[in-house]
Amino acid sequence: MLQARIIGTGACLPEKVVTNHDLEKIVDTSDKWVTERTGIKERRLATSEEAASDFSYKAARHALKAAGVKARDLDLILVGTVTPDSPFPSTGCVLQSMLGAKNAVGFDVSATCSGFLYTLSLADAYVRSGRYKKILVVGTDILSKFVDWEDRNTCVLFGDGAGAVVIEPTTKQKGIIDVVIGSDGRLGDMLYIPGGGSRIPASKESIRDGQHFIKMNGNEVFKVAVKTMERVSREILKKNNIDPGEVSIMVPHQANIRIIQAVAKRLKMPMENVVVNLDKYGNTSAATIPIALDEAVREGRIRDGDLILMAAFGGGLTWASALIRW
Ligand code: ACO
């Protein structure tokens, strides 16, 4: 039976580093508050010229190189993002052009912070069905351009970046075991951007009212995130008859260290087996998991045969988990 396997990873972060101390000069916050409440020390932010496809392109190049795959050999490009370069064309199409992947079809998937795992679930299903063979999966977000830099409740949380993986079929007992995705649209207003779409198109008024900025009920998001990430992790483990103790390493969505610690505690997973890099990058939304995976792979933290658990949660609401035998 065909299974999908990740054969290369890559990531790209903006060069511009913005520390908590830098933010103290912009909003009424402190390095102490942000560090204690979130675990974030600094984040990377895109410049005014840089957009999602720029980081996606570089992350994709790294992943293709690691996989030993040429762009022209790709037959599908999936991009998880809620911050495309523009409403259309999709970042998948932009990326196809940048890479010269003329034999691929490209499109985007909108699932906020769960975007990478949503696209991974599609890639997994396409490979298993035999429809596509060489797939580039990218998670990218440039939320700094959708954050109100006068709102201390949100602006300290996010960073920009992209991560990518290349996937191909395998007949070995390795690769993506399962991906679970879920959503609950009734809770959409817990975390959302009201303007900039067809409901509230960009206008002088929408700009004046800050309708194109992220709105978030942080406390509620926090509570739901912990419960949901635990639930979706347990769900995929149970579905595949795997005990939490068998997991070698967890790569969770990087939103807040307290969310990650709470989920790890509930799953009885030691923190040394959990990949954490939000101190350096903040919450890069759809990019957190592929960036963290790439770092863990390059640092040698993930070894042949390891069992990897991934879990994410985001606006929509959306959630997802994945189990991978490396
Ligand atoms: N600096 C200083 N004080 C702050 C800041 C800040 N940056 N932000 C908020 N505060 C204040 C608040 O105004 C509040 O003050 P008050 O008590 O006088 O009203 C106080 O700190 C406590 O605020 P809380 O909201 O209770 O703080 P909490 O401990 O819940 O932490 C946080 C807030 C960090 C936002 C947390 O709730 C959180 O991480 N939530 C999850 C957010 C998240 O993960 N969002 C992304 C989801 S993924 C996606 O889809 C994009």
CSV table of C-alpha atoms and ligand atoms in Angstrom, one decimal:
chain,number,residue,atom,x,y,z
A,1,MET,CA,0.0,0.0,0.0
A,2,LEU,CA,1.2,3.5,-0.9
A,3,GLN,CA,2.2,5.8,2.0
A,4,ALA,CA,3.4,9.4,1.8
A,5,ARG,CA,6.8,10.2,3.1
A,6,ILE,CA,8.6,13.4,3.8
A,7,ILE,CA,12.0,13.3,2.0
A,8,GLY,CA,13.2,16.8,2.6
A,9,THR,CA,12.6,19.8,4.8
A,10,GLY,CA,13.4,23.5,4.6
A,11,ALA,CA,12.6,26.8,6.2
A,12,CYS,CA,13.2,30.5,5.8
A,13,LEU,CA,12.9,33.3,8.3
A,14,PRO,CA,13.1,37.0,7.7
A,15,GLU,CA,16.5,38.5,8.6
A,16,LYS,CA,15.0,41.4,10.6
A,17,VAL,CA,15.0,40.5,14.3
A,18,VAL,CA,12.6,42.3,16.7
A,19,THR,CA,13.1,41.7,20.4
A,20,ASN,CA,10.7,42.2,23.2
A,21,HIS,CA,12.9,45.2,24.2
A,22,ASP,CA,12.3,46.7,20.7
A,23,LEU,CA,8.5,46.3,21.3
A,24,GLU,CA,8.8,48.2,24.6
A,25,LYS,CA,9.5,51.2,22.5
A,26,ILE,CA,6.3,50.8,20.4
A,27,VAL,CA,3.6,49.6,22.9
A,28,ASP,CA,3.1,49.6,26.7
A,29,THR,CA,4.7,46.2,27.3
A,30,SER,CA,7.8,44.7,28.9
A,31,ASP,CA,10.2,41.9,28.1
A,32,LYS,CA,9.3,40.4,31.5
A,33,TRP,CA,5.5,40.3,30.6
A,34,VAL,CA,6.0,38.8,27.2
A,35,THR,CA,8.5,36.3,28.3
A,36,GLU,CA,6.5,35.1,31.3
A,37,ARG,CA,3.1,35.0,29.6
A,38,THR,CA,4.2,33.6,26.2
A,39,GLY,CA,7.8,32.4,26.2
A,40,ILE,CA,8.6,34.6,23.3
A,41,LYS,CA,11.8,36.6,23.4
A,42,GLU,CA,12.1,37.8,19.8
A,43,ARG,CA,10.5,37.3,16.4
A,44,ARG,CA,11.5,37.8,12.8
A,45,LEU,CA,9.5,40.3,10.7
A,46,ALA,CA,9.3,40.8,7.0
A,47,THR,CA,10.3,44.2,5.6
A,48,SER,CA,7.8,46.3,3.7
A,49,GLU,CA,9.0,44.7,0.4
A,50,GLU,CA,8.9,41.1,1.5
A,51,ALA,CA,5.8,38.9,1.1
A,52,ALA,CA,4.7,35.2,1.7
A,53,SER,CA,6.0,33.9,-1.6
A,54,ASP,CA,9.6,35.3,-1.0
A,55,PHE,CA,10.0,33.2,2.2
A,56,SER,CA,8.1,30.2,0.7
A,57,TYR,CA,10.4,30.2,-2.3
A,58,LYS,CA,13.6,30.0,-0.1
A,59,ALA,CA,12.1,27.4,2.2
A,60,ALA,CA,11.0,25.4,-0.9
A,61,ARG,CA,14.5,25.6,-2.4
A,62,HIS,CA,16.0,24.3,0.9
A,63,ALA,CA,13.5,21.4,1.0
A,64,LEU,CA,14.0,20.5,-2.6
A,65,LYS,CA,17.7,20.5,-2.2
A,66,ALA,CA,17.5,18.3,0.9
A,67,ALA,CA,15.1,15.9,-1.0
A,68,GLY,CA,17.3,15.9,-4.1
A,69,VAL,CA,14.3,16.8,-6.2
A,70,LYS,CA,14.1,19.3,-9.1
A,71,ALA,CA,11.3,21.8,-9.2
A,72,ARG,CA,10.3,20.5,-12.6
A,73,ASP,CA,9.7,17.1,-11.1
A,74,LEU,CA,7.0,18.4,-8.8
A,75,ASP,CA,3.4,17.7,-9.8
A,76,LEU,CA,1.6,19.5,-6.9
A,77,ILE,CA,2.4,22.6,-4.8
A,78,LEU,CA,0.2,23.1,-1.7
A,79,VAL,CA,0.5,26.3,0.4
A,80,GLY,CA,-1.1,26.7,3.8
A,81,THR,CA,-1.5,30.4,4.3
A,82,VAL,CA,-4.0,33.1,5.4
A,83,THR,CA,-1.6,35.8,4.3
A,84,PRO,CA,-1.1,35.3,0.6
A,85,ASP,CA,0.9,38.0,-1.4
A,86,SER,CA,-2.6,39.2,-2.6
A,87,PRO,CA,-6.1,37.8,-2.7
A,88,PHE,CA,-5.2,36.2,-6.0
A,89,PRO,CA,-3.3,34.6,-7.7
A,90,SER,CA,-2.8,32.1,-5.0
A,91,THR,CA,0.7,31.9,-3.4
A,92,GLY,CA,0.8,28.3,-4.8
A,93,CYS,CA,0.6,29.8,-8.3
A,94,VAL,CA,3.1,32.5,-7.5
A,95,LEU,CA,5.5,29.9,-6.1
A,96,GLN,CA,5.0,27.6,-9.1
A,97,SER,CA,6.2,30.5,-11.3
A,98,MET,CA,9.1,31.4,-9.0
A,99,LEU,CA,10.4,27.8,-8.8
A,100,GLY,CA,9.8,27.2,-12.5
A,101,ALA,CA,7.7,24.1,-11.5
A,102,LYS,CA,6.0,24.0,-14.9
A,103,ASN,CA,4.7,20.4,-14.4
A,104,ALA,CA,2.9,21.2,-11.1
A,105,VAL,CA,-0.5,22.6,-10.2
A,106,GLY,CA,-0.5,25.0,-7.3
A,107,PHE,CA,-3.1,26.2,-4.8
A,108,ASP,CA,-3.6,27.6,-1.3
A,109,VAL,CA,-5.4,26.2,1.8
A,110,SER,CA,-6.8,28.6,4.4
A,111,ALA,CA,-6.7,27.2,7.9
A,112,THR,CA,-4.7,29.7,9.9
A,113,CYS,CA,-2.3,28.0,12.3
A,114,SER,CA,-3.5,24.6,11.3
A,115,GLY,CA,-2.6,25.4,7.6
A,116,PHE,CA,0.4,23.2,7.3
A,117,LEU,CA,-1.3,20.1,8.8
A,118,TYR,CA,-4.3,20.7,6.6
A,119,THR,CA,-2.2,20.8,3.5
A,120,LEU,CA,-0.2,17.8,4.7
A,121,SER,CA,-3.5,15.9,5.0
A,122,LEU,CA,-4.3,16.7,1.4
A,123,ALA,CA,-0.8,15.7,0.2
A,124,ASP,CA,-1.2,12.4,2.2
A,125,ALA,CA,-4.5,11.7,0.6
A,126,TYR,CA,-3.3,12.5,-2.9
A,127,VAL,CA,-0.3,10.3,-2.6
A,128,ARG,CA,-2.3,7.4,-1.2
A,129,SER,CA,-4.8,7.7,-4.0
A,130,GLY,CA,-1.9,7.7,-6.6
A,131,ARG,CA,-3.1,11.0,-8.1
A,132,TYR,CA,0.1,13.0,-7.4
A,133,LYS,CA,3.7,11.8,-6.7
A,134,LYS,CA,6.0,14.6,-5.9
A,135,ILE,CA,4.4,17.2,-3.7
A,136,LEU,CA,5.7,20.4,-2.2
A,137,VAL,CA,3.9,21.4,1.0
A,138,VAL,CA,4.5,24.8,2.4
A,139,GLY,CA,3.3,26.6,5.5
A,140,THR,CA,3.8,30.3,5.5
A,141,ASP,CA,2.3,33.4,7.1
A,142,ILE,CA,3.3,37.0,7.3
A,143,LEU,CA,0.9,38.0,10.1
A,144,SER,CA,3.0,41.1,11.0
A,145,LYS,CA,1.2,42.8,8.1
A,146,PHE,CA,-2.2,42.1,9.7
A,147,VAL,CA,-1.4,43.0,13.3
A,148,ASP,CA,-2.3,46.3,14.9
A,149,TRP,CA,1.1,47.6,16.0
A,150,GLU,CA,-0.7,49.7,18.6
A,151,ASP,CA,-2.5,46.7,20.2
A,152,ARG,CA,-0.2,45.1,22.8
A,153,ASN,CA,-2.6,42.2,23.2
A,154,THR,CA,-1.7,40.8,19.8
A,155,CYS,CA,1.3,42.5,18.3
A,156,VAL,CA,3.8,40.8,20.7
A,157,LEU,CA,2.7,37.3,19.7
A,158,PHE,CA,3.3,36.9,16.0
A,159,GLY,CA,6.3,36.6,13.7
A,160,ASP,CA,6.8,35.8,10.0
A,161,GLY,CA,8.3,32.9,8.1
A,162,ALA,CA,7.9,29.8,5.9
A,163,GLY,CA,8.6,26.1,6.2
A,164,ALA,CA,8.4,23.5,3.5
A,165,VAL,CA,8.5,19.7,3.0
A,166,VAL,CA,8.8,17.5,-0.1
A,167,ILE,CA,6.7,14.4,-0.2
A,168,GLU,CA,6.7,11.3,-2.3
A,169,PRO,CA,5.2,7.8,-2.2
A,170,THR,CA,6.8,4.9,-0.5
A,171,THR,CA,5.9,1.3,0.0
A,172,LYS,CA,8.1,1.0,3.1
A,173,GLN,CA,6.5,1.1,6.6
A,174,LYS,CA,7.6,4.7,7.0
A,175,GLY,CA,6.1,8.1,6.5
A,176,ILE,CA,2.8,9.8,7.3
A,177,ILE,CA,0.8,7.3,9.4
A,178,ASP,CA,-2.3,9.6,9.7
A,179,VAL,CA,-3.5,13.2,9.7
A,180,VAL,CA,-6.6,14.3,11.5
A,181,ILE,CA,-8.2,17.7,10.8
A,182,GLY,CA,-11.2,19.4,12.3
A,183,SER,CA,-13.0,22.7,12.5
A,184,ASP,CA,-15.8,24.6,14.3
A,185,GLY,CA,-16.9,27.6,12.4
A,186,ARG,CA,-19.3,28.6,15.2
A,187,LEU,CA,-16.3,29.9,17.2
A,188,GLY,CA,-14.8,31.9,14.3
A,189,ASP,CA,-15.1,35.2,16.1
A,190,MET,CA,-12.6,34.2,18.8
A,191,LEU,CA,-9.8,34.9,16.4
A,192,TYR,CA,-10.3,36.6,13.1
A,193,ILE,CA,-9.7,39.5,10.7
A,194,PRO,CA,-13.1,41.1,9.9
A,195,GLY,CA,-12.1,43.3,6.9
A,196,GLY,CA,-10.3,43.0,3.6
A,197,GLY,CA,-12.7,40.4,2.1
A,198,SER,CA,-16.0,40.5,0.3
A,199,ARG,CA,-18.0,41.2,3.5
A,200,ILE,CA,-16.0,44.3,4.4
A,201,PRO,CA,-13.9,45.2,1.5
A,202,ALA,CA,-11.0,47.7,1.9
A,203,SER,CA,-12.3,51.2,2.2
A,204,LYS,CA,-11.3,54.4,3.9
A,205,GLU,CA,-13.7,53.5,6.7
A,206,SER,CA,-12.5,49.9,7.1
A,207,ILE,CA,-8.9,51.2,7.3
A,208,ARG,CA,-9.9,53.9,9.8
A,209,ASP,CA,-11.7,51.3,12.0
A,210,GLY,CA,-8.8,48.9,11.9
A,211,GLN,CA,-11.0,46.2,10.3
A,212,HIS,CA,-8.0,44.6,8.5
A,213,PHE,CA,-6.2,43.8,11.8
A,214,ILE,CA,-6.3,40.6,13.8
A,215,LYS,CA,-9.0,40.5,16.5
A,216,MET,CA,-8.5,38.0,19.3
A,217,ASN,CA,-10.0,36.9,22.6
A,218,GLY,CA,-6.7,35.8,24.0
A,219,ASN,CA,-8.0,34.2,27.2
A,220,GLU,CA,-10.6,32.1,25.4
A,221,VAL,CA,-8.2,31.1,22.6
A,222,PHE,CA,-5.8,30.0,25.3
A,223,LYS,CA,-8.2,27.7,27.0
A,224,VAL,CA,-9.7,26.2,23.8
A,225,ALA,CA,-6.1,25.7,22.4
A,226,VAL,CA,-5.0,23.6,25.3
A,227,LYS,CA,-8.1,21.4,25.4
A,228,THR,CA,-8.3,21.0,21.6
A,229,MET,CA,-4.6,20.2,21.1
A,230,GLU,CA,-4.8,17.6,23.8
A,231,ARG,CA,-8.0,16.1,22.3
A,232,VAL,CA,-6.8,16.0,18.7
A,233,SER,CA,-3.5,14.4,19.9
A,234,ARG,CA,-5.3,11.7,21.9
A,235,GLU,CA,-7.7,11.2,18.9
A,236,ILE,CA,-5.0,10.4,16.4
A,237,LEU,CA,-3.0,8.2,18.9
A,238,LYS,CA,-6.1,6.2,19.8
A,239,LYS,CA,-7.2,5.8,16.2
A,240,ASN,CA,-3.8,4.3,15.4
A,241,ASN,CA,-3.5,2.2,18.6
A,242,ILE,CA,-0.5,4.1,19.8
A,243,ASP,CA,0.3,4.9,23.4
A,244,PRO,CA,1.5,8.5,24.1
A,245,GLY,CA,4.6,7.0,25.7
A,246,GLU,CA,5.6,5.6,22.2
A,247,VAL,CA,6.0,9.0,20.7
A,248,SER,CA,9.6,9.9,20.3
A,249,ILE,CA,9.2,13.6,19.7
A,250,MET,CA,6.3,16.1,19.5
A,251,VAL,CA,6.3,19.1,17.1
A,252,PRO,CA,3.5,21.3,18.3
A,253,HIS,CA,2.2,24.6,16.9
A,254,GLN,CA,4.2,27.4,18.5
A,255,ALA,CA,1.8,29.9,19.9
A,256,ASN,CA,2.6,30.1,23.6
A,257,ILE,CA,5.0,28.1,25.8
A,258,ARG,CA,2.3,27.8,28.4
A,259,ILE,CA,-0.1,26.2,25.9
A,260,ILE,CA,2.7,23.7,24.9
A,261,GLN,CA,3.6,22.9,28.5
A,262,ALA,CA,0.0,22.3,29.4
A,263,VAL,CA,-0.6,20.0,26.4
A,264,ALA,CA,2.6,18.1,27.1
A,265,LYS,CA,1.7,17.7,30.8
A,266,ARG,CA,-1.8,16.4,29.9
A,267,LEU,CA,-0.2,13.9,27.5
A,268,LYS,CA,2.5,13.0,30.0
A,269,MET,CA,5.1,13.9,27.5
A,270,PRO,CA,8.5,15.2,28.9
A,271,MET,CA,9.3,18.7,27.7
A,272,GLU,CA,12.7,17.5,26.5
A,273,ASN,CA,10.8,15.5,23.8
A,274,VAL,CA,8.9,18.5,22.7
A,275,VAL,CA,10.3,20.9,20.0
A,276,VAL,CA,10.1,24.5,21.1
A,277,ASN,CA,11.5,27.5,19.1
A,278,LEU,CA,8.8,30.2,19.8
A,279,ASP,CA,11.3,32.0,21.9
A,280,LYS,CA,13.2,32.9,18.7
A,281,TYR,CA,10.3,33.3,16.2
A,282,GLY,CA,7.0,33.9,18.0
A,283,ASN,CA,3.9,32.5,16.4
A,284,THR,CA,4.4,32.2,12.7
A,285,SER,CA,0.9,30.7,12.2
A,286,ALA,CA,1.0,28.0,9.4
A,287,ALA,CA,4.8,28.1,9.4
A,288,THR,CA,5.5,27.1,13.0
A,289,ILE,CA,5.4,23.3,12.5
A,290,PRO,CA,7.4,23.0,9.3
A,291,ILE,CA,10.0,25.5,10.6
A,292,ALA,CA,10.3,23.5,13.9
A,293,LEU,CA,10.4,20.2,12.0
A,294,ASP,CA,13.2,21.5,9.8
A,295,GLU,CA,15.2,22.8,12.8
A,296,ALA,CA,14.8,19.5,14.6
A,297,VAL,CA,15.8,17.5,11.5
A,298,ARG,CA,18.9,19.7,10.8
A,299,GLU,CA,19.9,19.6,14.5
A,300,GLY,CA,19.8,15.8,14.4
A,301,ARG,CA,17.0,15.6,17.0
A,302,ILE,CA,14.9,13.5,14.7
A,303,ARG,CA,16.3,10.1,13.8
A,304,ASP,CA,15.4,7.3,11.5
A,305,GLY,CA,12.4,5.4,12.8
A,306,ASP,CA,11.3,8.1,15.3
A,307,LEU,CA,7.6,8.5,15.9
A,308,ILE,CA,6.6,12.1,15.5
A,309,LEU,CA,3.4,13.7,16.8
A,310,MET,CA,2.3,17.1,15.5
A,311,ALA,CA,-0.6,19.1,16.8
A,312,ALA,CA,-2.0,22.5,15.8
A,313,PHE,CA,-4.8,24.9,16.6
A,314,GLY,CA,-5.9,28.1,15.1
A,315,GLY,CA,-8.6,30.6,14.0
A,316,GLY,CA,-11.6,29.2,12.2
A,317,LEU,CA,-11.6,27.5,14.6
A,318,THR,CA,-9.4,24.8,13.1
A,319,TRP,CA,-7.3,22.1,14.6
A,320,ALA,CA,-5.2,19.1,13.4
A,321,SER,CA,-2.7,16.4,14.3
A,322,ALA,CA,-0.4,14.2,12.4
A,323,LEU,CA,1.6,11.0,13.2
A,324,ILE,CA,4.7,10.3,11.2
A,325,ARG,CA,7.2,7.4,11.3
A,326,TRP,CA,10.5,9.1,10.2
B,1,ACO,N1,2.2,43.6,27.7
B,1,ACO,C1,1.8,43.9,29.0
B,1,ACO,N2,0.6,43.7,29.4
B,1,ACO,C2,-0.3,43.1,28.5
B,1,ACO,C3,0.1,42.7,27.2
B,1,ACO,C4,1.4,43.0,26.8
B,1,ACO,N3,1.8,42.7,25.6
B,1,ACO,N4,-1.0,42.2,26.6
B,1,ACO,C5,-2.0,42.1,27.5
B,1,ACO,N5,-1.6,42.7,28.7
B,1,ACO,C6,-2.3,42.9,29.9
B,1,ACO,C7,-3.8,42.9,29.6
B,1,ACO,O1,-4.3,44.1,29.2
B,1,ACO,C8,-4.3,42.5,31.0
B,1,ACO,O2,-4.3,43.7,31.8
B,1,ACO,P1,-5.6,44.0,32.8
B,1,ACO,O3,-5.6,42.8,33.7
B,1,ACO,O4,-5.2,45.2,33.4
B,1,ACO,O5,-6.8,44.0,31.9
B,1,ACO,C9,-3.2,41.6,31.6
B,1,ACO,O6,-2.1,41.8,30.8
B,1,ACO,C10,-3.6,40.1,31.6
B,1,ACO,O7,-4.1,39.8,30.3
B,1,ACO,P2,-4.6,38.4,30.0
B,1,ACO,O8,-5.2,38.4,28.6
B,1,ACO,O9,-5.4,37.8,31.1
B,1,ACO,O10,-3.2,37.6,29.9
B,1,ACO,P3,-3.0,36.1,29.6
B,1,ACO,O11,-2.2,35.5,30.7
B,1,ACO,O12,-4.2,35.4,29.1
B,1,ACO,O13,-2.0,36.2,28.3
B,1,ACO,C11,-2.1,35.9,26.0
B,1,ACO,C12,-2.5,36.8,27.2
B,1,ACO,C13,-0.6,35.8,25.9
B,1,ACO,C14,-2.6,36.5,24.7
B,1,ACO,C15,-2.6,34.5,26.1
B,1,ACO,O14,-4.0,34.6,26.5
B,1,ACO,C16,-2.5,33.7,24.9
B,1,ACO,O15,-1.4,33.3,24.5
B,1,ACO,N6,-3.6,33.3,24.3
B,1,ACO,C17,-3.5,32.5,23.1
B,1,ACO,C18,-3.3,33.3,21.9
B,1,ACO,C19,-2.9,32.6,20.7
B,1,ACO,O16,-2.4,31.5,20.8
B,1,ACO,N7,-3.3,33.1,19.6
B,1,ACO,C20,-3.0,32.6,18.3
B,1,ACO,C21,-3.8,31.4,18.0
B,1,ACO,S1,-3.2,30.7,16.5
B,1,ACO,C22,-3.8,31.5,15.1
B,1,ACO,O17,-4.8,31.0,14.6
B,1,ACO,C23,-3.2,32.7,14.6
